[in-house]
C-alpha cells in the first residue's frame, strides 16, 4: 500500500488548453472547407478552369492572394481535371520590400514560381502628383507586366485574388464616381482578346479571408504604395459597406447575389433593351428626338401645312 501511495503520476495537460487547441483546429477545418466549397462553386459556375489549363496565380504578398493560392493548391489535388499552377509576383521595387519572403514561402509549399522585376514604383511616384491617388497608373503598369509575361509563357488563365467584397465595392465605385452600372466580373476576357482573367474568390467574404490568413499564418507583406493612401475612393466605399454590414448583417451578400441577377428591361439602357419597339402601335417612323426636345408641333395636331418659303 505504501509503495502504491509513493508512486508519482505524470500531471495531465490542462483540459482548457486541449479544448482551446481542438476548437482552433475545428474552426480552421470548417473555414477551409467553406472556402474550398465557395471557390469550387465559383470555378464551376463560371467555367474558370478546364482540363489542361496553365494558370498564373498572381501573388502580391497580401492575405487575398495567399488565400487564393492556398485554396487552389488544395483543390488541385482532388479536382476532376488536371491543371497547372504557377505563382507569379511582380517586384515593383518599393522601398524596404522584403524580397526574400515570397520565395521562401513558395519554396516551402513546393509550388513553381516566378518573381518578375520592374521598377513601376519610381514611374508612379514620378508621374502622379503628390496627394493624388496612384492606383490607376500602378494597376495599368502592373497589369501590363503580368499580361506580357503570361503571353510569353503560354498561360491560359490569369487568377487574381479579388473577393466578394471587392466585386461589390467596385460596383459602387462605378455607380457613385463614374455614373455607370458596371463591376468586376468573376471571369473576364482582356481588351485585346489574348487573356482570360479569373477571380476564384468571387463568392468569398473578406472577413473569412482575413481569419483564414491569420490561422494559416501567411507571411503578409504590407503595401507601401496604394495601400498607404488614405484618400482613396475605394476606402470611402469600404467604410460605407462596413457600416451597412454592422447595421444590417447580410446586406453585402444580398447585393452580391443581385449582381448575378440583372434585369435589363427594368433598367434604362436602350442598348440592352429595345424600349423603342415596346408597345409600338404601328410601323411608322417615330418622331425625331430633336423635335421632341424643341417642342415642335405635330402636323396632324395643328391641321395646317408648313408655310411656303
PDB file of C-alpha atoms in Angstrom:
ATOM      1  CA  UNK A   1       0.000   0.000   0.000  1.00  0.00           C
ATOM      2  CA  UNK A   2       2.825   2.390   0.913  1.00  0.00           C
ATOM      3  CA  UNK A   3       4.531   1.630  -2.430  1.00  0.00           C
ATOM      4  CA  UNK A   4       1.394   2.484  -4.292  1.00  0.00           C
ATOM      5  CA  UNK A   5       0.960   5.724  -2.389  1.00  0.00           C
ATOM      6  CA  UNK A   6       4.520   6.832  -3.186  1.00  0.00           C
ATOM      7  CA  UNK A   7       4.125   6.375  -6.962  1.00  0.00           C
ATOM      8  CA  UNK A   8       4.346   9.723  -8.743  1.00  0.00           C
ATOM      9  CA  UNK A   9       1.851  10.016 -11.576  1.00  0.00           C
ATOM     10  CA  UNK A  10       2.507  12.383 -14.534  1.00  0.00           C
ATOM     11  CA  UNK A  11       0.471  15.558 -14.489  1.00  0.00           C
ATOM     12  CA  UNK A  12      -2.246  15.685 -17.098  1.00  0.00           C
ATOM     13  CA  UNK A  13      -2.234  18.589 -19.540  1.00  0.00           C
ATOM     14  CA  UNK A  14      -4.799  21.184 -18.500  1.00  0.00           C
ATOM     15  CA  UNK A  15      -8.115  20.398 -20.124  1.00  0.00           C
ATOM     16  CA  UNK A  16      -8.713  24.016 -21.078  1.00  0.00           C
ATOM     17  CA  UNK A  17      -5.567  24.086 -23.241  1.00  0.00           C
ATOM     18  CA  UNK A  18      -6.529  20.892 -25.040  1.00  0.00           C
ATOM     19  CA  UNK A  19     -10.021  22.146 -25.689  1.00  0.00           C
ATOM     20  CA  UNK A  20      -8.751  25.510 -26.959  1.00  0.00           C
ATOM     21  CA  UNK A  21      -6.423  23.774 -29.410  1.00  0.00           C
ATOM     22  CA  UNK A  22      -9.213  21.470 -30.519  1.00  0.00           C
ATOM     23  CA  UNK A  23     -11.587  24.372 -31.048  1.00  0.00           C
ATOM     24  CA  UNK A  24      -8.955  26.192 -33.069  1.00  0.00           C
ATOM     25  CA  UNK A  25      -8.344  23.090 -35.178  1.00  0.00           C
ATOM     26  CA  UNK A  26     -12.064  22.523 -35.795  1.00  0.00           C
ATOM     27  CA  UNK A  27     -12.535  26.195 -36.644  1.00  0.00           C
ATOM     28  CA  UNK A  28      -9.690  26.036 -39.144  1.00  0.00           C
ATOM     29  CA  UNK A  29     -11.089  22.899 -40.778  1.00  0.00           C
ATOM     30  CA  UNK A  30     -14.598  24.326 -41.063  1.00  0.00           C
ATOM     31  CA  UNK A  31     -13.333  27.567 -42.544  1.00  0.00           C
ATOM     32  CA  UNK A  32     -11.044  25.805 -45.010  1.00  0.00           C
ATOM     33  CA  UNK A  33     -13.906  23.551 -46.078  1.00  0.00           C
ATOM     34  CA  UNK A  34     -16.194  26.543 -46.606  1.00  0.00           C
ATOM     35  CA  UNK A  35     -13.581  28.364 -48.683  1.00  0.00           C
ATOM     36  CA  UNK A  36     -12.901  25.290 -50.829  1.00  0.00           C
ATOM     37  CA  UNK A  37     -16.627  24.918 -51.417  1.00  0.00           C
ATOM     38  CA  UNK A  38     -17.086  28.578 -52.373  1.00  0.00           C
ATOM     39  CA  UNK A  39     -14.048  28.646 -54.651  1.00  0.00           C
ATOM     40  CA  UNK A  40     -15.046  25.335 -56.249  1.00  0.00           C
ATOM     41  CA  UNK A  41     -18.572  26.641 -56.844  1.00  0.00           C
ATOM     42  CA  UNK A  42     -17.263  29.833 -58.475  1.00  0.00           C
ATOM     43  CA  UNK A  43     -14.945  27.811 -60.715  1.00  0.00           C
ATOM     44  CA  UNK A  44     -17.855  25.590 -61.779  1.00  0.00           C
ATOM     45  CA  UNK A  45     -20.409  28.400 -62.174  1.00  0.00           C
ATOM     46  CA  UNK A  46     -18.202  30.482 -64.463  1.00  0.00           C
ATOM     47  CA  UNK A  47     -16.098  27.770 -66.128  1.00  0.00           C
ATOM     48  CA  UNK A  48     -12.901  29.243 -64.749  1.00  0.00           C
ATOM     49  CA  UNK A  49     -10.564  26.240 -65.009  1.00  0.00           C
ATOM     50  CA  UNK A  50     -10.541  23.456 -67.591  1.00  0.00           C
ATOM     51  CA  UNK A  51      -8.542  20.333 -68.204  1.00  0.00           C
ATOM     52  CA  UNK A  52      -5.050  21.242 -69.396  1.00  0.00           C
ATOM     53  CA  UNK A  53      -5.121  24.843 -68.158  1.00  0.00           C
ATOM     54  CA  UNK A  54      -1.900  26.564 -67.186  1.00  0.00           C
ATOM     55  CA  UNK A  55      -2.945  29.062 -64.507  1.00  0.00           C
ATOM     56  CA  UNK A  56      -0.839  32.021 -63.484  1.00  0.00           C
ATOM     57  CA  UNK A  57      -1.718  32.863 -59.865  1.00  0.00           C
ATOM     58  CA  UNK A  58      -0.793  36.493 -59.234  1.00  0.00           C
ATOM     59  CA  UNK A  59       0.721  36.722 -55.761  1.00  0.00           C
ATOM     60  CA  UNK A  60       1.158  40.133 -54.147  1.00  0.00           C
ATOM     61  CA  UNK A  61       2.036  39.085 -50.605  1.00  0.00           C
ATOM     62  CA  UNK A  62      -1.336  40.143 -49.214  1.00  0.00           C
ATOM     63  CA  UNK A  63      -3.920  37.976 -47.450  1.00  0.00           C
ATOM     64  CA  UNK A  64      -6.152  37.637 -50.534  1.00  0.00           C
ATOM     65  CA  UNK A  65      -3.579  36.268 -52.965  1.00  0.00           C
ATOM     66  CA  UNK A  66      -2.066  33.958 -50.326  1.00  0.00           C
ATOM     67  CA  UNK A  67      -5.520  32.513 -49.655  1.00  0.00           C
ATOM     68  CA  UNK A  68      -6.228  32.177 -53.369  1.00  0.00           C
ATOM     69  CA  UNK A  69      -3.051  30.187 -53.972  1.00  0.00           C
ATOM     70  CA  UNK A  70      -3.540  28.055 -50.863  1.00  0.00           C
ATOM     71  CA  UNK A  71      -7.123  27.054 -51.747  1.00  0.00           C
ATOM     72  CA  UNK A  72      -6.279  26.398 -55.410  1.00  0.00           C
ATOM     73  CA  UNK A  73      -3.434  24.107 -54.333  1.00  0.00           C
ATOM     74  CA  UNK A  74      -5.876  22.171 -52.140  1.00  0.00           C
ATOM     75  CA  UNK A  75      -8.436  21.885 -54.942  1.00  0.00           C
ATOM     76  CA  UNK A  76      -5.781  20.879 -57.447  1.00  0.00           C
ATOM     77  CA  UNK A  77      -5.178  17.628 -55.551  1.00  0.00           C
ATOM     78  CA  UNK A  78      -8.812  16.480 -55.837  1.00  0.00           C
ATOM     79  CA  UNK A  79     -10.092  18.327 -58.896  1.00  0.00           C
ATOM     80  CA  UNK A  80     -11.795  16.295 -61.658  1.00  0.00           C
ATOM     81  CA  UNK A  81      -9.483  17.980 -64.204  1.00  0.00           C
ATOM     82  CA  UNK A  82      -5.722  18.348 -64.457  1.00  0.00           C
ATOM     83  CA  UNK A  83      -4.334  21.874 -64.421  1.00  0.00           C
ATOM     84  CA  UNK A  84      -1.026  23.556 -63.674  1.00  0.00           C
ATOM     85  CA  UNK A  85      -0.475  26.338 -61.127  1.00  0.00           C
ATOM     86  CA  UNK A  86       2.420  28.799 -61.221  1.00  0.00           C
ATOM     87  CA  UNK A  87       2.709  31.629 -58.693  1.00  0.00           C
ATOM     88  CA  UNK A  88       3.926  34.917 -60.161  1.00  0.00           C
ATOM     89  CA  UNK A  89       4.902  38.009 -58.202  1.00  0.00           C
ATOM     90  CA  UNK A  90       5.784  41.407 -59.625  1.00  0.00           C
ATOM     91  CA  UNK A  91       8.537  43.057 -57.594  1.00  0.00           C
ATOM     92  CA  UNK A  92       7.764  46.752 -58.182  1.00  0.00           C
ATOM     93  CA  UNK A  93      10.896  47.883 -56.352  1.00  0.00           C
ATOM     94  CA  UNK A  94       9.110  49.560 -53.498  1.00  0.00           C
ATOM     95  CA  UNK A  95      11.455  50.769 -50.758  1.00  0.00           C
ATOM     96  CA  UNK A  96      12.070  48.259 -47.979  1.00  0.00           C
ATOM     97  CA  UNK A  97      10.252  45.472 -49.846  1.00  0.00           C
ATOM     98  CA  UNK A  98      11.351  42.162 -48.223  1.00  0.00           C
ATOM     99  CA  UNK A  99      12.443  40.293 -51.346  1.00  0.00           C
ATOM    100  CA  UNK A 100      13.193  37.049 -49.508  1.00  0.00           C
ATOM    101  CA  UNK A 101       9.716  36.477 -48.034  1.00  0.00           C
ATOM    102  CA  UNK A 102       7.787  35.233 -51.059  1.00  0.00           C
ATOM    103  CA  UNK A 103      10.498  32.939 -52.496  1.00  0.00           C
ATOM    104  CA  UNK A 104      10.978  31.347 -49.082  1.00  0.00           C
ATOM    105  CA  UNK A 105       7.263  30.761 -48.640  1.00  0.00           C
ATOM    106  CA  UNK A 106       6.702  29.434 -52.177  1.00  0.00           C
ATOM    107  CA  UNK A 107       9.608  27.031 -51.856  1.00  0.00           C
ATOM    108  CA  UNK A 108       8.208  25.812 -48.537  1.00  0.00           C
ATOM    109  CA  UNK A 109       4.865  24.890 -50.132  1.00  0.00           C
ATOM    110  CA  UNK A 110       6.519  23.411 -53.211  1.00  0.00           C
ATOM    111  CA  UNK A 111       4.793  25.463 -55.899  1.00  0.00           C
ATOM    112  CA  UNK A 112       6.550  26.627 -59.085  1.00  0.00           C
ATOM    113  CA  UNK A 113       7.003  30.383 -59.084  1.00  0.00           C
ATOM    114  CA  UNK A 114       8.487  33.355 -60.905  1.00  0.00           C
ATOM    115  CA  UNK A 115       9.480  36.741 -59.488  1.00  0.00           C
ATOM    116  CA  UNK A 116       9.264  39.493 -62.118  1.00  0.00           C
ATOM    117  CA  UNK A 117      11.215  42.690 -61.535  1.00  0.00           C
ATOM    118  CA  UNK A 118      10.017  46.021 -62.887  1.00  0.00           C
ATOM    119  CA  UNK A 119      10.516  49.403 -61.252  1.00  0.00           C
ATOM    120  CA  UNK A 120       6.957  50.664 -61.566  1.00  0.00           C
ATOM    121  CA  UNK A 121       7.256  52.344 -58.167  1.00  0.00           C
ATOM    122  CA  UNK A 122       9.603  55.035 -59.495  1.00  0.00           C
ATOM    123  CA  UNK A 123       7.382  55.618 -62.515  1.00  0.00           C
ATOM    124  CA  UNK A 124       4.231  56.048 -60.423  1.00  0.00           C
ATOM    125  CA  UNK A 125       5.802  58.322 -57.824  1.00  0.00           C
ATOM    126  CA  UNK A 126       7.382  60.446 -60.550  1.00  0.00           C
ATOM    127  CA  UNK A 127       4.291  60.819 -62.735  1.00  0.00           C
ATOM    128  CA  UNK A 128       1.487  61.093 -60.152  1.00  0.00           C
ATOM    129  CA  UNK A 129       1.389  64.458 -58.316  1.00  0.00           C
ATOM    130  CA  UNK A 130       1.771  64.305 -54.546  1.00  0.00           C
ATOM    131  CA  UNK A 131      -1.560  63.795 -52.825  1.00  0.00           C
ATOM    132  CA  UNK A 132      -3.225  62.201 -55.863  1.00  0.00           C
ATOM    133  CA  UNK A 133      -4.211  58.544 -55.897  1.00  0.00           C
ATOM    134  CA  UNK A 134      -1.739  56.197 -57.557  1.00  0.00           C
ATOM    135  CA  UNK A 135      -3.971  53.159 -58.020  1.00  0.00           C
ATOM    136  CA  UNK A 136      -4.979  53.700 -61.647  1.00  0.00           C
ATOM    137  CA  UNK A 137      -1.470  54.100 -63.083  1.00  0.00           C
ATOM    138  CA  UNK A 138       0.018  51.486 -60.762  1.00  0.00           C
ATOM    139  CA  UNK A 139      -2.673  48.989 -61.786  1.00  0.00           C
ATOM    140  CA  UNK A 140      -2.123  49.608 -65.512  1.00  0.00           C
ATOM    141  CA  UNK A 141       1.638  49.154 -65.257  1.00  0.00           C
ATOM    142  CA  UNK A 142       1.281  46.031 -63.135  1.00  0.00           C
ATOM    143  CA  UNK A 143      -1.334  44.557 -65.457  1.00  0.00           C
ATOM    144  CA  UNK A 144       0.850  45.260 -68.498  1.00  0.00           C
ATOM    145  CA  UNK A 145       3.830  43.451 -66.985  1.00  0.00           C
ATOM    146  CA  UNK A 146       1.755  40.430 -65.929  1.00  0.00           C
ATOM    147  CA  UNK A 147      -0.070  40.180 -69.261  1.00  0.00           C
ATOM    148  CA  UNK A 148       3.222  40.321 -71.157  1.00  0.00           C
ATOM    149  CA  UNK A 149       4.699  37.503 -69.081  1.00  0.00           C
ATOM    150  CA  UNK A 150       1.509  35.434 -69.388  1.00  0.00           C
ATOM    151  CA  UNK A 151       1.661  35.675 -73.163  1.00  0.00           C
ATOM    152  CA  UNK A 152       5.357  34.788 -73.261  1.00  0.00           C
ATOM    153  CA  UNK A 153       4.899  31.689 -71.109  1.00  0.00           C
ATOM    154  CA  UNK A 154       1.646  30.430 -72.632  1.00  0.00           C
ATOM    155  CA  UNK A 155      -0.610  30.772 -69.605  1.00  0.00           C
ATOM    156  CA  UNK A 156      -4.241  30.063 -70.461  1.00  0.00           C
ATOM    157  CA  UNK A 157      -5.739  31.726 -67.369  1.00  0.00           C
ATOM    158  CA  UNK A 158      -4.672  34.541 -65.041  1.00  0.00           C
ATOM    159  CA  UNK A 159      -6.032  34.163 -61.490  1.00  0.00           C
ATOM    160  CA  UNK A 160      -6.449  37.260 -59.319  1.00  0.00           C
ATOM    161  CA  UNK A 161      -7.284  37.440 -55.617  1.00  0.00           C
ATOM    162  CA  UNK A 162     -10.313  39.745 -55.722  1.00  0.00           C
ATOM    163  CA  UNK A 163     -13.064  38.566 -53.355  1.00  0.00           C
ATOM    164  CA  UNK A 164     -16.813  39.115 -52.973  1.00  0.00           C
ATOM    165  CA  UNK A 165     -16.413  42.437 -51.164  1.00  0.00           C
ATOM    166  CA  UNK A 166     -14.076  43.726 -53.900  1.00  0.00           C
ATOM    167  CA  UNK A 167     -16.699  42.938 -56.526  1.00  0.00           C
ATOM    168  CA  UNK A 168     -19.409  44.775 -54.592  1.00  0.00           C
ATOM    169  CA  UNK A 169     -17.131  47.743 -53.824  1.00  0.00           C
ATOM    170  CA  UNK A 170     -16.190  48.104 -57.495  1.00  0.00           C
ATOM    171  CA  UNK A 171     -19.867  48.219 -58.429  1.00  0.00           C
ATOM    172  CA  UNK A 172     -20.442  51.129 -56.030  1.00  0.00           C
ATOM    173  CA  UNK A 173     -17.254  52.899 -57.143  1.00  0.00           C
ATOM    174  CA  UNK A 174     -18.508  52.889 -60.720  1.00  0.00           C
ATOM    175  CA  UNK A 175     -22.004  53.889 -59.614  1.00  0.00           C
ATOM    176  CA  UNK A 176     -21.002  56.785 -57.349  1.00  0.00           C
ATOM    177  CA  UNK A 177     -17.932  58.154 -59.120  1.00  0.00           C
ATOM    178  CA  UNK A 178     -18.329  57.171 -62.796  1.00  0.00           C
ATOM    179  CA  UNK A 179     -22.134  57.151 -63.293  1.00  0.00           C
ATOM    180  CA  UNK A 180     -22.309  53.662 -64.734  1.00  0.00           C
ATOM    181  CA  UNK A 181     -23.574  50.252 -63.687  1.00  0.00           C
ATOM    182  CA  UNK A 182     -20.557  48.007 -64.076  1.00  0.00           C
ATOM    183  CA  UNK A 183     -18.343  45.983 -61.848  1.00  0.00           C
ATOM    184  CA  UNK A 184     -15.585  43.427 -61.614  1.00  0.00           C
ATOM    185  CA  UNK A 185     -16.737  40.178 -63.264  1.00  0.00           C
ATOM    186  CA  UNK A 186     -15.634  36.781 -61.938  1.00  0.00           C
ATOM    187  CA  UNK A 187     -14.335  35.937 -65.421  1.00  0.00           C
ATOM    188  CA  UNK A 188     -13.101  38.421 -67.994  1.00  0.00           C
ATOM    189  CA  UNK A 189     -11.590  38.455 -71.477  1.00  0.00           C
ATOM    190  CA  UNK A 190      -8.932  41.161 -71.734  1.00  0.00           C
ATOM    191  CA  UNK A 191      -9.477  44.029 -74.154  1.00  0.00           C
ATOM    192  CA  UNK A 192      -7.002  42.603 -76.659  1.00  0.00           C
ATOM    193  CA  UNK A 193      -8.691  39.192 -76.502  1.00  0.00           C
ATOM    194  CA  UNK A 194      -5.464  37.416 -75.526  1.00  0.00           C
ATOM    195  CA  UNK A 195      -6.028  36.708 -71.839  1.00  0.00           C
ATOM    196  CA  UNK A 196      -8.754  35.175 -69.695  1.00  0.00           C
ATOM    197  CA  UNK A 197      -8.760  36.639 -66.180  1.00  0.00           C
ATOM    198  CA  UNK A 198     -10.472  34.661 -63.408  1.00  0.00           C
ATOM    199  CA  UNK A 199     -11.387  35.573 -59.837  1.00  0.00           C
ATOM    200  CA  UNK A 200     -11.981  32.301 -57.969  1.00  0.00           C
ATOM    201  CA  UNK A 201     -12.605  34.134 -54.655  1.00  0.00           C
ATOM    202  CA  UNK A 202     -15.699  35.837 -56.115  1.00  0.00           C
ATOM    203  CA  UNK A 203     -18.012  34.195 -53.548  1.00  0.00           C
ATOM    204  CA  UNK A 204     -15.687  34.536 -50.538  1.00  0.00           C
ATOM    205  CA  UNK A 205     -16.166  37.144 -47.781  1.00  0.00           C
ATOM    206  CA  UNK A 206     -13.178  39.335 -46.929  1.00  0.00           C
ATOM    207  CA  UNK A 207     -13.649  38.636 -43.208  1.00  0.00           C
ATOM    208  CA  UNK A 208     -13.301  34.905 -43.871  1.00  0.00           C
ATOM    209  CA  UNK A 209     -10.117  35.506 -45.837  1.00  0.00           C
ATOM    210  CA  UNK A 210      -8.658  37.618 -43.026  1.00  0.00           C
ATOM    211  CA  UNK A 211      -9.461  34.911 -40.489  1.00  0.00           C
ATOM    212  CA  UNK A 212      -8.064  32.167 -42.719  1.00  0.00           C
ATOM    213  CA  UNK A 213      -4.842  34.103 -43.354  1.00  0.00           C
ATOM    214  CA  UNK A 214      -4.392  34.536 -39.600  1.00  0.00           C
ATOM    215  CA  UNK A 215      -4.984  30.842 -38.905  1.00  0.00           C
ATOM    216  CA  UNK A 216      -2.587  29.819 -41.676  1.00  0.00           C
ATOM    217  CA  UNK A 217      -0.021  32.416 -40.511  1.00  0.00           C
ATOM    218  CA  UNK A 218       0.796  33.642 -44.005  1.00  0.00           C
ATOM    219  CA  UNK A 219       3.831  35.977 -44.115  1.00  0.00           C
ATOM    220  CA  UNK A 220       1.884  39.102 -45.084  1.00  0.00           C
ATOM    221  CA  UNK A 221       3.771  41.872 -46.877  1.00  0.00           C
ATOM    222  CA  UNK A 222       2.143  45.323 -46.467  1.00  0.00           C
ATOM    223  CA  UNK A 223       1.752  47.593 -49.489  1.00  0.00           C
ATOM    224  CA  UNK A 224       3.690  50.846 -49.190  1.00  0.00           C
ATOM    225  CA  UNK A 225       2.177  52.362 -52.319  1.00  0.00           C
ATOM    226  CA  UNK A 226      -1.577  52.175 -52.894  1.00  0.00           C
ATOM    227  CA  UNK A 227      -2.350  50.609 -49.534  1.00  0.00           C
ATOM    228  CA  UNK A 228      -0.834  53.552 -47.668  1.00  0.00           C
ATOM    229  CA  UNK A 229      -3.103  56.191 -49.229  1.00  0.00           C
ATOM    230  CA  UNK A 230      -5.958  57.379 -47.044  1.00  0.00           C
ATOM    231  CA  UNK A 231      -7.893  59.436 -49.614  1.00  0.00           C
ATOM    232  CA  UNK A 232      -8.868  56.568 -51.878  1.00  0.00           C
ATOM    233  CA  UNK A 233     -12.449  56.405 -53.132  1.00  0.00           C
ATOM    234  CA  UNK A 234     -12.356  52.657 -52.511  1.00  0.00           C
ATOM    235  CA  UNK A 235     -11.702  53.274 -48.810  1.00  0.00           C
ATOM    236  CA  UNK A 236     -14.718  55.563 -48.663  1.00  0.00           C
ATOM    237  CA  UNK A 237     -16.882  52.842 -50.196  1.00  0.00           C
ATOM    238  CA  UNK A 238     -15.460  50.236 -47.819  1.00  0.00           C
ATOM    239  CA  UNK A 239     -16.387  52.374 -44.798  1.00  0.00           C
ATOM    240  CA  UNK A 240     -19.921  52.609 -46.150  1.00  0.00           C
ATOM    241  CA  UNK A 241     -20.131  48.853 -46.683  1.00  0.00           C
ATOM    242  CA  UNK A 242     -18.737  48.126 -43.218  1.00  0.00           C
ATOM    243  CA  UNK A 243     -21.370  50.398 -41.672  1.00  0.00           C
ATOM    244  CA  UNK A 244     -24.112  48.648 -43.649  1.00  0.00           C
ATOM    245  CA  UNK A 245     -22.927  45.249 -42.512  1.00  0.00           C
ATOM    246  CA  UNK A 246     -22.854  46.353 -38.883  1.00  0.00           C
ATOM    247  CA  UNK A 247     -26.340  47.850 -39.049  1.00  0.00           C
ATOM    248  CA  UNK A 248     -27.894  45.243 -41.349  1.00  0.00           C
ATOM    249  CA  UNK A 249     -25.901  41.988 -41.362  1.00  0.00           C
ATOM    250  CA  UNK A 250     -26.216  40.148 -44.666  1.00  0.00           C
ATOM    251  CA  UNK A 251     -26.763  43.231 -46.826  1.00  0.00           C
ATOM    252  CA  UNK A 252     -23.467  42.825 -48.716  1.00  0.00           C
ATOM    253  CA  UNK A 253     -24.297  39.195 -49.514  1.00  0.00           C
ATOM    254  CA  UNK A 254     -27.686  40.305 -50.851  1.00  0.00           C
ATOM    255  CA  UNK A 255     -26.036  42.916 -53.081  1.00  0.00           C
ATOM    256  CA  UNK A 256     -23.502  40.324 -54.246  1.00  0.00           C
ATOM    257  CA  UNK A 257     -26.299  37.985 -55.311  1.00  0.00           C
ATOM    258  CA  UNK A 258     -28.072  40.874 -57.057  1.00  0.00           C
ATOM    259  CA  UNK A 259     -25.022  41.413 -59.272  1.00  0.00           C
ATOM    260  CA  UNK A 260     -25.748  37.957 -60.701  1.00  0.00           C
ATOM    261  CA  UNK A 261     -29.433  38.652 -61.337  1.00  0.00           C
ATOM    262  CA  UNK A 262     -29.615  41.531 -63.817  1.00  0.00           C
ATOM    263  CA  UNK A 263     -32.951  42.591 -65.378  1.00  0.00           C
ATOM    264  CA  UNK A 264     -32.115  44.832 -68.385  1.00  0.00           C
ATOM    265  CA  UNK A 265     -35.776  45.662 -69.093  1.00  0.00           C
ATOM    266  CA  UNK A 266     -36.118  47.094 -65.596  1.00  0.00           C
ATOM    267  CA  UNK A 267     -33.205  49.496 -66.031  1.00  0.00           C
ATOM    268  CA  UNK A 268     -32.850  52.368 -68.507  1.00  0.00           C
ATOM    269  CA  UNK A 269     -30.208  51.371 -71.042  1.00  0.00           C
ATOM    270  CA  UNK A 270     -31.660  51.318 -74.614  1.00  0.00           C
ATOM    271  CA  UNK A 271     -28.573  49.415 -75.779  1.00  0.00           C
ATOM    272  CA  UNK A 272     -29.584  46.453 -73.606  1.00  0.00           C
ATOM    273  CA  UNK A 273     -33.348  46.531 -74.119  1.00  0.00           C
ATOM    274  CA  UNK A 274     -35.396  47.643 -77.141  1.00  0.00           C
ATOM    275  CA  UNK A 275     -37.602  50.249 -75.497  1.00  0.00           C
ATOM    276  CA  UNK A 276     -38.496  51.744 -78.907  1.00  0.00           C
ATOM    277  CA  UNK A 277     -40.197  48.531 -80.001  1.00  0.00           C
ATOM    278  CA  UNK A 278     -42.016  48.077 -76.701  1.00  0.00           C
ATOM    279  CA  UNK A 279     -45.768  48.643 -77.198  1.00  0.00           C
ATOM    280  CA  UNK A 280     -45.471  50.321 -80.623  1.00  0.00           C
ATOM    281  CA  UNK A 281     -48.829  50.729 -82.384  1.00  0.00           C
ATOM    282  CA  UNK A 282     -47.537  50.604 -85.927  1.00  0.00           C
ATOM    283  CA  UNK A 283     -44.545  50.659 -88.230  1.00  0.00           C
ATOM    284  CA  UNK A 284     -44.496  54.390 -88.950  1.00  0.00           C
ATOM    285  CA  UNK A 285     -41.272  56.202 -88.090  1.00  0.00           C
ATOM    286  CA  UNK A 286     -41.049  57.613 -84.609  1.00  0.00           C
ATOM    287  CA  UNK A 287     -40.744  61.403 -84.194  1.00  0.00           C
ATOM    288  CA  UNK A 288     -37.214  62.697 -84.263  1.00  0.00           C
ATOM    289  CA  UNK A 289     -35.726  63.191 -80.808  1.00  0.00           C
ATOM    290  CA  UNK A 290     -34.729  66.743 -81.691  1.00  0.00           C
ATOM    291  CA  UNK A 291     -38.354  67.585 -82.455  1.00  0.00           C
ATOM    292  CA  UNK A 292     -39.396  66.366 -79.015  1.00  0.00           C
ATOM    293  CA  UNK A 293     -36.698  68.433 -77.378  1.00  0.00           C
ATOM    294  CA  UNK A 294     -37.619  71.533 -79.370  1.00  0.00           C
ATOM    295  CA  UNK A 295     -41.318  71.112 -78.675  1.00  0.00           C
ATOM    296  CA  UNK A 296     -42.245  71.355 -82.386  1.00  0.00           C
ATOM    297  CA  UNK A 297     -45.965  70.737 -83.031  1.00  0.00           C
ATOM    298  CA  UNK A 298     -47.050  67.652 -84.967  1.00  0.00           C
ATOM    299  CA  UNK A 299     -48.674  68.361 -88.356  1.00  0.00           C
ATOM    300  CA  UNK A 300     -51.842  66.363 -87.567  1.00  0.00           C
ATOM    301  CA  UNK A 301     -52.326  68.276 -84.342  1.00  0.00           C
ATOM    302  CA  UNK A 302     -52.123  71.743 -85.983  1.00  0.00           C
ATOM    303  CA  UNK A 303     -54.052  70.832 -89.130  1.00  0.00           C
ATOM    304  CA  UNK A 304     -52.016  73.311 -91.164  1.00  0.00           C
ATOM    305  CA  UNK A 305     -49.337  72.939 -93.787  1.00  0.00           C
ATOM    306  CA  UNK A 306     -45.918  74.437 -93.223  1.00  0.00           C
ATOM    307  CA  UNK A 307     -45.680  77.929 -94.703  1.00  0.00           C
ATOM    308  CA  UNK A 308     -44.009  78.154 -98.119  1.00  0.00           C
ATOM    309  CA  UNK A 309     -40.688  79.870 -98.163  1.00  0.00           C
TER     310      UNK A 309
END
